[in-house]
Coordinates of C-alpha atoms in Angstrom, one line a residue:
X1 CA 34.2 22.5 20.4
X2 CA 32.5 25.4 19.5
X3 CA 35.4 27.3 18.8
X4 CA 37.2 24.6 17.2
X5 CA 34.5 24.5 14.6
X6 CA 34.9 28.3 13.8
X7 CA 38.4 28.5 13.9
X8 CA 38.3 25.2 10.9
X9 CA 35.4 27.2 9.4
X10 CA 37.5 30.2 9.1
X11 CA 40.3 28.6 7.8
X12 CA 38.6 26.7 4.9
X13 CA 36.8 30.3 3.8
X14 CA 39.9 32.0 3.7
X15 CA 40.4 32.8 0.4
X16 CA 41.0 36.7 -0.3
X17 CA 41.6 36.2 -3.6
X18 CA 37.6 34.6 -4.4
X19 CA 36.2 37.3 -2.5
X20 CA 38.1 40.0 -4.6
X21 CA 36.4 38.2 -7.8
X22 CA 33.2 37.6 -6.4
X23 CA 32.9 41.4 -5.5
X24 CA 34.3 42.2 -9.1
X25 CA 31.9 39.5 -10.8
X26 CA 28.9 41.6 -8.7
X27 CA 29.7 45.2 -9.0
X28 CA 30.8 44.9 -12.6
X29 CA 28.6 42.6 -13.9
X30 CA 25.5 44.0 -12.2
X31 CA 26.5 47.6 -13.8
X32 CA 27.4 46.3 -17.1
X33 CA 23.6 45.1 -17.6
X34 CA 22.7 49.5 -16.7
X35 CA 25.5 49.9 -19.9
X36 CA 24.6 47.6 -21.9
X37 CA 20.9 48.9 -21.8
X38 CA 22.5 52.2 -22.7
X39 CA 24.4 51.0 -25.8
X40 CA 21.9 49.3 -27.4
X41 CA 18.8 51.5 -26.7
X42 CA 21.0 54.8 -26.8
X43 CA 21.7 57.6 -25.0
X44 CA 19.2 60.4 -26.2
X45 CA 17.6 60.6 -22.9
X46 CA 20.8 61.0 -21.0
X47 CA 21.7 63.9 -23.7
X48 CA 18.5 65.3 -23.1
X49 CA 19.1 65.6 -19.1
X50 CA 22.5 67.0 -19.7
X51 CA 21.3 69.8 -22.2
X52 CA 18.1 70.9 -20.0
X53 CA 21.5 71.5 -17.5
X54 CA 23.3 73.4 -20.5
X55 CA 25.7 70.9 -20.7
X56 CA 26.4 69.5 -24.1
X57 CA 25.2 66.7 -25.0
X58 CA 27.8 64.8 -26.2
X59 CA 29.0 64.0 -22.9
X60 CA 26.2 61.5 -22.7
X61 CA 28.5 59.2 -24.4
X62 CA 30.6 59.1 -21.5
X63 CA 28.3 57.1 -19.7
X64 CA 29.3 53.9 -22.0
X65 CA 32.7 54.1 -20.6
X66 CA 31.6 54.2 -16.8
X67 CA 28.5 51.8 -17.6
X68 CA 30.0 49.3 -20.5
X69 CA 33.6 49.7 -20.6
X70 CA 34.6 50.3 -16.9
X71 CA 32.6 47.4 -16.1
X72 CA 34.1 44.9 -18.6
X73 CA 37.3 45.6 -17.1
X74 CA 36.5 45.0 -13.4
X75 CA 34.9 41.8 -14.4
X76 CA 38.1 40.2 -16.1
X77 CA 40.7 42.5 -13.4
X78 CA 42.1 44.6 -16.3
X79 CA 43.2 48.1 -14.9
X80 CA 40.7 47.2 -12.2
X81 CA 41.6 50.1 -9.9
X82 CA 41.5 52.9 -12.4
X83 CA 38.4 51.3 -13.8
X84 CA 36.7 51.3 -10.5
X85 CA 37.5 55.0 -9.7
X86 CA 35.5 55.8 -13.1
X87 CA 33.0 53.5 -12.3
X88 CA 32.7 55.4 -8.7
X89 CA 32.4 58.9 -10.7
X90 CA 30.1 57.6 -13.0
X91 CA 28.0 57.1 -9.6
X92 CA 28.2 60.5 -8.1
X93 CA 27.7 62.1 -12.1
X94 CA 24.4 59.8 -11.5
X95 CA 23.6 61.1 -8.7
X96 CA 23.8 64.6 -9.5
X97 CA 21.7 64.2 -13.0
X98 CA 19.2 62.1 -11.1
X99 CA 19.4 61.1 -7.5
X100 CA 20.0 64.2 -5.5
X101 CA 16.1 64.5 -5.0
X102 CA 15.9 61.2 -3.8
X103 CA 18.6 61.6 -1.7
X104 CA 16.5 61.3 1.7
X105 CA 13.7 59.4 0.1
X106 CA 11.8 56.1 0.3
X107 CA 11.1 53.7 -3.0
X108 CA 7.4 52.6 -3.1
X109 CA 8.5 49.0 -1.2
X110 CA 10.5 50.7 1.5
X111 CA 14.0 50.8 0.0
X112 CA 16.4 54.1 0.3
X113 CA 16.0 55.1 -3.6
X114 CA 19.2 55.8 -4.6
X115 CA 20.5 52.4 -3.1
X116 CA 21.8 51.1 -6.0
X117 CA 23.9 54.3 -6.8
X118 CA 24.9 54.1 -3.5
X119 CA 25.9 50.0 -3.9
X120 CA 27.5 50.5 -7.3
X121 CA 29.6 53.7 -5.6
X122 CA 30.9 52.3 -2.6
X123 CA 31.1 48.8 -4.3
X124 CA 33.5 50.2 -6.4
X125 CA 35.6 51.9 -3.9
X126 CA 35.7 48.6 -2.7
X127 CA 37.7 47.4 -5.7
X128 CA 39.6 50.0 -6.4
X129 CA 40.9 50.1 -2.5
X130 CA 41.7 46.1 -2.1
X131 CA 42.3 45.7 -6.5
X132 CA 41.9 42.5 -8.7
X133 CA 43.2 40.2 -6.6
X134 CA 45.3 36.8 -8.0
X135 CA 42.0 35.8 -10.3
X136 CA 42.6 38.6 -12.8
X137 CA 44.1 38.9 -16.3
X138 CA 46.2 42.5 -14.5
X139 CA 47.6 40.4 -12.0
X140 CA 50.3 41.6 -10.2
X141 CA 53.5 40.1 -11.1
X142 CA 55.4 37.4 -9.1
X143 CA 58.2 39.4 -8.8
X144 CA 55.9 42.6 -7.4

C-alpha cells in the first residue's frame, strides 16, 4: 500500500518542466529585488569598493546586468542559460568585493554569511545546466 501511494505520488509530481520555472521564478526573482535596489538607489557604493581596489569605477554598472537584467531574463526563460552563467559570475565578482572574509564565518543568528551568494551561485548553475524548460518564452523548438 505503502508503495503504491509513493509510486501515484510520484507520478502526479512529475512535472520537470514546473520545477525548471519554479527554480527560475526563485533565483531570478529573488536576485532581481538585490538589482532593482541597485538601479534605483545607485551604484556609488559599489564604485567606491571597486576604486579603493584600483579598478575603475565604471564597471559598477555592470552589476545592473548580473542583478537587473540577467534576472529579468531567467524569470521569463529568455537566453536563460547565458543569462544564468552571468548571473553565476556576478556571484563570485560578489564574493571577491565582499564575501571572501566571510568566507568561513557565522551571521549573528547562526547562518553561513555568504549563504545567499552561495544560493544565488549555485542556483544559477542550476539553470543554466537543466535551462528554461517548456514554460519559457526561449523555448526550444518542436522540431529541436
Amino acid at each position: 500500500m505503502v508503495k503504491s501511494l509513493l509510486i501515484a505520488v510520484n507520478e502526479k509530481l512529475s512535472c520537470d518542466d514546473l520545477g525548471k520555472l519554479l527554480l527560475r521564478l526563485a533565483v531570478g526573482g529573488l536576485m532581481l529585488f538585490h538589482g532593482l535596489h541597485k538601479l534605483f538607489g545607485g551604484v556609488g557604493f559599489i564604485s567606491g569598493m571597486l576604486v579603493e581596489k584600483g579598478l575603475p569605477g565604471f564597471i559598477a554598472y555592470g552589476v545592473l546586468v548580473g542583478e537587473v537584467v540577467a534576472p529579468i531574463l531567467i524569470i521569463v526563460g529568455l537566453f536563460t542559460r547565458p543569462a544564468a552563467l552571468v548571473l553565476a559570475f556576478t556571484m563570485i565578482v560578489a564574493w571577491l568585493m565582499v564575501g571572501m572574509g566571510e568566507t568561513f564565518a557565522l551571521d549573528k543568528v547562526g547562518a553561513w554569511a555568504i549563504e545567499s551568494l552561495v544560493y544565488f551561485f549555485i542556483g544559477s548553475l542550476a539553470v543554466a545546466f537543466l535551462g528554461a524548460g517548456r514554460f519559457a518564452l526561449g523555448k526550444a523548438p518542436a522540431w529541436r
